[in-house]
PDB file of C-alpha atoms in Angstrom:
ATOM      1  CA  UNK A 297     -16.314   2.223 -19.952  1.00 46.00           C
ATOM      2  CA  UNK A 298     -12.805   3.620 -19.991  1.00 48.00           C
ATOM      3  CA  UNK A 299     -10.610   2.002 -22.616  1.00 51.00           C
ATOM      4  CA  UNK A 300      -8.577  -1.000 -21.465  1.00 49.00           C
ATOM      5  CA  UNK A 301      -5.495   0.615 -20.089  1.00 52.00           C
ATOM      6  CA  UNK A 302      -7.184   3.641 -18.607  1.00 75.00           C
ATOM      7  CA  UNK A 303      -6.409   3.325 -14.951  1.00 91.00           C
ATOM      8  CA  UNK A 304      -9.611   4.402 -13.310  1.00 93.00           C
ATOM      9  CA  UNK A 305      -8.681   2.761 -10.002  1.00 96.00           C
ATOM     10  CA  UNK A 306      -6.506   4.246  -7.272  1.00 96.00           C
TER      11      UNK A 306
ATOM     12  CA  UNK B1038     -17.185   2.451  -8.726  1.00 93.00           C
ATOM     13  CA  UNK B1039     -18.512  -0.450  -6.655  1.00 96.00           C
ATOM     14  CA  UNK B1040     -18.908  -1.038  -2.950  1.00 98.00           C
ATOM     15  CA  UNK B1041     -15.834  -3.277  -2.713  1.00 98.00           C
ATOM     16  CA  UNK B1042     -13.569  -0.692  -4.288  1.00 98.00           C
ATOM     17  CA  UNK B1043     -15.088   2.147  -2.245  1.00 98.00           C
ATOM     18  CA  UNK B1044     -14.651   0.166   0.990  1.00 98.00           C
ATOM     19  CA  UNK B1045     -11.124  -0.686  -0.154  1.00 98.00           C
ATOM     20  CA  UNK B1046     -10.252   2.969  -0.704  1.00 98.00           C
ATOM     21  CA  UNK B1047     -11.794   3.933   2.648  1.00 98.00           C
ATOM     22  CA  UNK B1048      -9.856   1.138   4.402  1.00 98.00           C
ATOM     23  CA  UNK B1049      -6.682   2.392   2.758  1.00 98.00           C
ATOM     24  CA  UNK B1050      -7.470   5.938   3.872  1.00 98.00           C
ATOM     25  CA  UNK B1051      -8.186   4.720   7.425  1.00 98.00           C
ATOM     26  CA  UNK B1052      -4.809   2.961   7.568  1.00 98.00           C
ATOM     27  CA  UNK B1053      -3.085   6.215   6.610  1.00 98.00           C
ATOM     28  CA  UNK B1054      -5.119   8.203   9.144  1.00 98.00           C
ATOM     29  CA  UNK B1055      -4.191   5.680  11.870  1.00 98.00           C
ATOM     30  CA  UNK B1056      -0.510   6.080  11.026  1.00 98.00           C
ATOM     31  CA  UNK B1057      -0.799   9.876  11.003  1.00 98.00           C
ATOM     32  CA  UNK B1058      -2.633   9.683  14.343  1.00 98.00           C
ATOM     33  CA  UNK B1059       0.076   7.473  15.845  1.00 97.00           C
ATOM     34  CA  UNK B1060       2.876   9.773  14.718  1.00 97.00           C
ATOM     35  CA  UNK B1061       1.024  12.971  15.637  1.00 96.00           C
ATOM     36  CA  UNK B1062      -0.411  11.781  18.981  1.00 96.00           C
ATOM     37  CA  UNK B1063       2.617   9.912  20.281  1.00 96.00           C
ATOM     38  CA  UNK B1064       5.284  11.976  18.433  1.00 97.00           C
ATOM     39  CA  UNK B1065       6.823   8.572  17.831  1.00 96.00           C
ATOM     40  CA  UNK B1066       7.283   6.289  14.849  1.00 97.00           C
ATOM     41  CA  UNK B1067       8.602   3.300  16.799  1.00 96.00           C
ATOM     42  CA  UNK B1068       7.667   0.087  15.056  1.00 96.00           C
ATOM     43  CA  UNK B1069       7.177   1.870  11.727  1.00 98.00           C
ATOM     44  CA  UNK B1070       9.508   1.113   8.819  1.00 98.00           C
ATOM     45  CA  UNK B1071      10.756   4.263   7.081  1.00 98.00           C
ATOM     46  CA  UNK B1072      11.742   2.090   4.115  1.00 98.00           C
ATOM     47  CA  UNK B1073       8.159   0.912   3.635  1.00 98.00           C
ATOM     48  CA  UNK B1074       6.935   4.506   3.863  1.00 98.00           C
ATOM     49  CA  UNK B1075       9.463   5.619   1.257  1.00 98.00           C
ATOM     50  CA  UNK B1076       8.378   2.801  -1.036  1.00 98.00           C
ATOM     51  CA  UNK B1077       4.721   3.806  -0.658  1.00 98.00           C
ATOM     52  CA  UNK B1078       5.554   7.430  -1.488  1.00 98.00           C
ATOM     53  CA  UNK B1079       7.268   6.172  -4.649  1.00 98.00           C
ATOM     54  CA  UNK B1080       4.281   3.910  -5.436  1.00 98.00           C
ATOM     55  CA  UNK B1081       1.906   6.880  -5.370  1.00 98.00           C
ATOM     56  CA  UNK B1082       4.251   9.221  -7.258  1.00 98.00           C
ATOM     57  CA  UNK B1083       4.801   6.723 -10.081  1.00 98.00           C
ATOM     58  CA  UNK B1084       1.175   5.554 -10.219  1.00 98.00           C
ATOM     59  CA  UNK B1085      -0.510   8.958 -10.253  1.00 98.00           C
ATOM     60  CA  UNK B1086       1.510  10.569 -13.043  1.00 96.00           C
ATOM     61  CA  UNK B1087      -1.812  11.002 -14.827  1.00 94.00           C
ATOM     62  CA  UNK B1088      -3.033  13.218 -11.973  1.00 95.00           C
ATOM     63  CA  UNK B1089      -3.004  16.339 -14.129  1.00 91.00           C
ATOM     64  CA  UNK B1090      -3.548  14.759 -17.537  1.00 91.00           C
ATOM     65  CA  UNK B1091      -6.470  12.343 -17.095  1.00 91.00           C
ATOM     66  CA  UNK B1092      -9.412  13.621 -15.069  1.00 93.00           C
ATOM     67  CA  UNK B1093     -11.540  10.662 -13.973  1.00 93.00           C
ATOM     68  CA  UNK B1094     -13.587  12.150 -11.113  1.00 95.00           C
ATOM     69  CA  UNK B1095     -13.288  14.599  -8.246  1.00 96.00           C
ATOM     70  CA  UNK B1096     -13.123  11.640  -5.876  1.00 97.00           C
ATOM     71  CA  UNK B1097     -10.273  10.074  -7.857  1.00 97.00           C
ATOM     72  CA  UNK B1098      -8.277  13.302  -7.993  1.00 97.00           C
ATOM     73  CA  UNK B1099      -8.819  14.181  -4.328  1.00 98.00           C
ATOM     74  CA  UNK B1100      -7.846  10.684  -3.141  1.00 98.00           C
ATOM     75  CA  UNK B1101      -4.690  10.736  -5.265  1.00 98.00           C
ATOM     76  CA  UNK B1102      -3.680  14.079  -3.765  1.00 98.00           C
ATOM     77  CA  UNK B1103      -4.395  12.807  -0.242  1.00 98.00           C
ATOM     78  CA  UNK B1104      -2.327   9.652  -0.789  1.00 98.00           C
ATOM     79  CA  UNK B1105       0.609  11.537  -2.292  1.00 98.00           C
ATOM     80  CA  UNK B1106       0.575  14.310   0.335  1.00 98.00           C
ATOM     81  CA  UNK B1107       0.170  11.975   3.330  1.00 98.00           C
ATOM     82  CA  UNK B1108       2.884   9.540   2.233  1.00 98.00           C
ATOM     83  CA  UNK B1109       5.342  12.399   1.619  1.00 98.00           C
ATOM     84  CA  UNK B1110       4.419  14.019   4.942  1.00 98.00           C
ATOM     85  CA  UNK B1111       5.039  10.747   6.806  1.00 98.00           C
ATOM     86  CA  UNK B1112       8.422  10.232   5.151  1.00 98.00           C
ATOM     87  CA  UNK B1113       9.370  13.875   5.799  1.00 98.00           C
ATOM     88  CA  UNK B1114       8.280  13.577   9.453  1.00 97.00           C
ATOM     89  CA  UNK B1115      10.225  10.358  10.047  1.00 98.00           C
ATOM     90  CA  UNK B1116      13.338  11.891   8.513  1.00 98.00           C
ATOM     91  CA  UNK B1117      13.240  15.435   9.849  1.00 97.00           C
ATOM     92  CA  UNK B1118      10.878  15.918  12.780  1.00 97.00           C
ATOM     93  CA  UNK B1119      13.233  16.104  15.812  1.00 96.00           C
ATOM     94  CA  UNK B1120      11.039  14.035  18.155  1.00 96.00           C
ATOM     95  CA  UNK B1121       9.750  11.543  15.597  1.00 97.00           C
ATOM     96  CA  UNK B1122      13.079  10.804  13.949  1.00 97.00           C
ATOM     97  CA  UNK B1123      14.609   9.990  17.341  1.00 97.00           C
ATOM     98  CA  UNK B1124      12.077   7.181  17.847  1.00 97.00           C
ATOM     99  CA  UNK B1125      12.780   5.576  14.479  1.00 97.00           C
ATOM    100  CA  UNK B1126      14.078   1.988  14.910  1.00 95.00           C
ATOM    101  CA  UNK B1127      16.937   2.565  12.471  1.00 96.00           C
ATOM    102  CA  UNK B1128      18.893  -0.479  13.640  1.00 96.00           C
ATOM    103  CA  UNK B1129      15.868  -2.743  13.118  1.00 96.00           C
ATOM    104  CA  UNK B1130      14.758  -1.309   9.776  1.00 98.00           C
ATOM    105  CA  UNK B1131      17.510  -2.930   7.754  1.00 97.00           C
ATOM    106  CA  UNK B1132      15.599  -4.632   4.906  1.00 97.00           C
ATOM    107  CA  UNK B1133      17.507  -4.022   1.648  1.00 97.00           C
ATOM    108  CA  UNK B1134      14.563  -2.371  -0.076  1.00 97.00           C
ATOM    109  CA  UNK B1135      16.652  -1.278  -3.056  1.00 97.00           C
ATOM    110  CA  UNK B1136      16.352  -4.858  -4.309  1.00 97.00           C
ATOM    111  CA  UNK B1137      12.563  -4.467  -4.227  1.00 98.00           C
ATOM    112  CA  UNK B1138      12.902  -1.306  -6.342  1.00 98.00           C
ATOM    113  CA  UNK B1139      15.164  -2.986  -8.866  1.00 98.00           C
ATOM    114  CA  UNK B1140      13.112  -6.185  -9.123  1.00 98.00           C
ATOM    115  CA  UNK B1141       9.856  -4.235  -9.546  1.00 98.00           C
ATOM    116  CA  UNK B1142      11.380  -1.999 -12.213  1.00 98.00           C
ATOM    117  CA  UNK B1143      12.873  -4.903 -14.162  1.00 98.00           C
ATOM    118  CA  UNK B1144       9.562  -6.773 -13.989  1.00 98.00           C
ATOM    119  CA  UNK B1145       7.752  -3.628 -15.190  1.00 98.00           C
ATOM    120  CA  UNK B1146      10.096  -3.437 -18.173  1.00 98.00           C
ATOM    121  CA  UNK B1147       9.117  -7.006 -19.034  1.00 98.00           C
ATOM    122  CA  UNK B1148       5.448  -7.075 -18.040  1.00 97.00           C
ATOM    123  CA  UNK B1149       3.270  -4.047 -18.754  1.00 96.00           C
ATOM    124  CA  UNK B1150       0.066  -3.221 -20.594  1.00 94.00           C
ATOM    125  CA  UNK B1151       1.819  -0.988 -23.128  1.00 94.00           C
ATOM    126  CA  UNK B1152       5.478  -0.123 -23.610  1.00 96.00           C
ATOM    127  CA  UNK B1153       5.046   3.553 -22.795  1.00 96.00           C
ATOM    128  CA  UNK B1154       6.696   5.665 -20.103  1.00 96.00           C
ATOM    129  CA  UNK B1155       3.549   6.117 -18.024  1.00 95.00           C
ATOM    130  CA  UNK B1156       2.425   2.502 -18.442  1.00 96.00           C
ATOM    131  CA  UNK B1157       5.783   1.029 -17.443  1.00 98.00           C
ATOM    132  CA  UNK B1158       5.841   3.244 -14.342  1.00 98.00           C
ATOM    133  CA  UNK B1159       2.241   2.307 -13.589  1.00 97.00           C
ATOM    134  CA  UNK B1160       3.165  -1.406 -13.710  1.00 98.00           C
ATOM    135  CA  UNK B1161       6.261  -0.614 -11.615  1.00 98.00           C
ATOM    136  CA  UNK B1162       4.040   1.022  -8.971  1.00 98.00           C
ATOM    137  CA  UNK B1163       1.739  -2.015  -8.927  1.00 98.00           C
ATOM    138  CA  UNK B1164       4.606  -4.489  -8.440  1.00 98.00           C
ATOM    139  CA  UNK B1165       6.339  -2.243  -5.908  1.00 98.00           C
ATOM    140  CA  UNK B1166       3.185  -1.844  -3.836  1.00 98.00           C
ATOM    141  CA  UNK B1167       2.835  -5.631  -3.650  1.00 98.00           C
ATOM    142  CA  UNK B1168       6.223  -5.992  -1.915  1.00 98.00           C
ATOM    143  CA  UNK B1169       6.506  -2.591  -0.185  1.00 98.00           C
ATOM    144  CA  UNK B1170       5.145  -3.985   3.093  1.00 98.00           C
ATOM    145  CA  UNK B1171       8.059  -6.435   3.489  1.00 98.00           C
ATOM    146  CA  UNK B1172      10.405  -4.077   5.389  1.00 98.00           C
ATOM    147  CA  UNK B1173       7.514  -3.240   7.726  1.00 98.00           C
ATOM    148  CA  UNK B1174       6.642  -6.900   8.380  1.00 97.00           C
ATOM    149  CA  UNK B1175      10.314  -7.748   8.986  1.00 96.00           C
ATOM    150  CA  UNK B1176      10.599  -4.839  11.414  1.00 97.00           C
ATOM    151  CA  UNK B1177       7.499  -6.006  13.313  1.00 96.00           C
ATOM    152  CA  UNK B1178       8.973  -9.483  13.675  1.00 94.00           C
ATOM    153  CA  UNK B1179      12.232  -8.023  14.955  1.00 94.00           C
ATOM    154  CA  UNK B1180      10.633  -5.572  17.356  1.00 91.00           C
ATOM    155  CA  UNK B1181       8.558  -8.374  18.948  1.00 81.00           C
ATOM    156  CA  UNK B1182       5.786  -6.497  20.682  1.00 81.00           C
ATOM    157  CA  UNK B1183       3.606  -4.466  18.348  1.00 92.00           C
ATOM    158  CA  UNK B1184       1.834  -1.409  19.716  1.00 94.00           C
ATOM    159  CA  UNK B1185      -1.895  -1.187  19.095  1.00 94.00           C
ATOM    160  CA  UNK B1186      -1.941   1.604  16.511  1.00 96.00           C
ATOM    161  CA  UNK B1187       0.863   0.008  14.480  1.00 97.00           C
ATOM    162  CA  UNK B1188      -1.014  -3.309  14.482  1.00 97.00           C
ATOM    163  CA  UNK B1189      -4.215  -1.610  13.319  1.00 97.00           C
ATOM    164  CA  UNK B1190      -2.294   0.320  10.678  1.00 98.00           C
ATOM    165  CA  UNK B1191      -0.846  -2.862   9.116  1.00 98.00           C
ATOM    166  CA  UNK B1192      -4.173  -4.667   9.396  1.00 98.00           C
ATOM    167  CA  UNK B1193      -6.136  -2.008   7.474  1.00 98.00           C
ATOM    168  CA  UNK B1194      -3.317  -1.707   4.966  1.00 98.00           C
ATOM    169  CA  UNK B1195      -3.562  -5.432   4.232  1.00 98.00           C
ATOM    170  CA  UNK B1196      -7.366  -5.421   4.231  1.00 98.00           C
ATOM    171  CA  UNK B1197      -7.643  -2.676   1.583  1.00 98.00           C
ATOM    172  CA  UNK B1198      -6.054  -4.732  -1.189  1.00 98.00           C
ATOM    173  CA  UNK B1199      -8.078  -7.784  -0.149  1.00 98.00           C
ATOM    174  CA  UNK B1200     -11.216  -5.686  -0.767  1.00 98.00           C
ATOM    175  CA  UNK B1201      -9.790  -4.666  -4.149  1.00 98.00           C
ATOM    176  CA  UNK B1202      -9.655  -8.366  -5.094  1.00 98.00           C
ATOM    177  CA  UNK B1203     -13.422  -8.536  -4.555  1.00 98.00           C
ATOM    178  CA  UNK B1204     -13.700  -5.391  -6.665  1.00 97.00           C
ATOM    179  CA  UNK B1205     -11.858  -7.087  -9.572  1.00 97.00           C
ATOM    180  CA  UNK B1206     -14.039 -10.225  -9.243  1.00 97.00           C
ATOM    181  CA  UNK B1207     -17.144  -8.036  -9.242  1.00 97.00           C
ATOM    182  CA  UNK B1208     -15.967  -6.011 -12.268  1.00 95.00           C
ATOM    183  CA  UNK B1209     -15.169  -9.235 -14.116  1.00 95.00           C
ATOM    184  CA  UNK B1210     -18.721 -10.539 -13.575  1.00 95.00           C
ATOM    185  CA  UNK B1211     -20.186  -7.233 -14.687  1.00 94.00           C
ATOM    186  CA  UNK B1212     -18.038  -7.079 -17.785  1.00 93.00           C
ATOM    187  CA  UNK B1213     -16.159 -10.260 -18.855  1.00 89.00           C
ATOM    188  CA  UNK B1214     -13.958  -8.094 -21.057  1.00 90.00           C
ATOM    189  CA  UNK B1215     -12.640  -6.455 -17.891  1.00 87.00           C
ATOM    190  CA  UNK B1216      -9.244  -7.977 -17.242  1.00 85.00           C
ATOM    191  CA  UNK B1217      -6.579  -6.295 -15.117  1.00 91.00           C
ATOM    192  CA  UNK B1218      -4.165  -9.202 -14.796  1.00 94.00           C
ATOM    193  CA  UNK B1219      -1.239  -7.078 -13.645  1.00 97.00           C
ATOM    194  CA  UNK B1220      -3.163  -5.409 -10.820  1.00 97.00           C
ATOM    195  CA  UNK B1221      -5.075  -8.575  -9.924  1.00 97.00           C
ATOM    196  CA  UNK B1222      -2.149 -11.002  -9.686  1.00 98.00           C
ATOM    197  CA  UNK B1223      -0.047  -8.401  -7.835  1.00 98.00           C
ATOM    198  CA  UNK B1224      -2.973  -7.752  -5.510  1.00 98.00           C
ATOM    199  CA  UNK B1225      -3.205 -11.452  -4.711  1.00 98.00           C
ATOM    200  CA  UNK B1226       0.528 -11.627  -3.976  1.00 98.00           C
ATOM    201  CA  UNK B1227       0.288  -8.443  -1.883  1.00 98.00           C
ATOM    202  CA  UNK B1228      -2.577  -9.809   0.209  1.00 98.00           C
ATOM    203  CA  UNK B1229      -0.895 -13.204   0.575  1.00 98.00           C
ATOM    204  CA  UNK B1230       2.157 -11.515   2.134  1.00 98.00           C
ATOM    205  CA  UNK B1231      -0.097 -10.417   4.999  1.00 97.00           C
ATOM    206  CA  UNK B1232      -1.390 -13.955   5.592  1.00 97.00           C
ATOM    207  CA  UNK B1233       0.734 -14.727   8.648  1.00 94.00           C
ATOM    208  CA  UNK B1234       0.215 -11.227  10.040  1.00 96.00           C
ATOM    209  CA  UNK B1235      -3.577 -11.639   9.676  1.00 97.00           C
ATOM    210  CA  UNK B1236      -3.305 -14.990  11.464  1.00 97.00           C
ATOM    211  CA  UNK B1237      -1.444 -13.577  14.490  1.00 95.00           C
ATOM    212  CA  UNK B1238      -3.679 -10.487  14.423  1.00 96.00           C
ATOM    213  CA  UNK B1239      -6.768 -12.731  14.588  1.00 97.00           C
ATOM    214  CA  UNK B1240      -5.245 -14.840  17.428  1.00 95.00           C
ATOM    215  CA  UNK B1241      -4.469 -11.695  19.432  1.00 95.00           C
ATOM    216  CA  UNK B1242      -7.982 -10.383  18.814  1.00 95.00           C
ATOM    217  CA  UNK B1243      -9.593 -13.762  19.778  1.00 96.00           C
ATOM    218  CA  UNK B1244      -7.532 -14.118  22.968  1.00 96.00           C
ATOM    219  CA  UNK B1245      -7.802 -10.405  23.614  1.00 94.00           C
ATOM    220  CA  UNK B1246      -4.029 -10.495  23.997  1.00 93.00           C
ATOM    221  CA  UNK B1247      -1.212  -8.276  22.766  1.00 92.00           C
ATOM    222  CA  UNK B1248      -0.230  -8.817  19.140  1.00 93.00           C
ATOM    223  CA  UNK B1249       2.961 -10.894  19.104  1.00 89.00           C
ATOM    224  CA  UNK B1250       4.730 -11.928  15.927  1.00 90.00           C
ATOM    225  CA  UNK B1251       7.117 -14.895  16.331  1.00 87.00           C
ATOM    226  CA  UNK B1252      10.739 -13.856  15.786  1.00 77.00           C
TER     227      UNK B1252
END
């Protein structure tokens, strides 16, 4: 899972 | 990626395609707020700063490019295309959207995930997107009758973030450590702003009548 503040959403 | 988020992204894309269709097919942007379009362009530009630094997936990169390009094209069209700009309801689109910019930026300075340039701008884009629809909703109320494509455009635009709320609920159940308070609370506020529009949209659909927003 991407780390917490990785913004993987648009 | 989950079905709610994918449907949300597709709904968002559909709303943009409907707006592009309306402007291209009718060569008119009557009923569309230029201020809302400018705010959306800023939302995408400040949210996707990581476009060239963080590769997440081809889908993610392509969608970001589509959102940035389409929002800039719409703003450019409404400002410069000779036919389109003539149909812009300038005298109705008078919402002071600079306040929305300032409020979102100040809030981002206070509330963010990390005090870093990109993170503050990301939070700014989240807050700004939540309120960016206000000039458009005010314009619809002032212009009274809403043409079909404009009504569909606003409907899909509101529906996309509602689907994202299901996405956040789903992600929370999958992984209780998943918390995106900033995006989630803003998304709830954003969707709530469409509440009355959704109501009148549903009434017009039920009665098979024209969409009318009370002045």
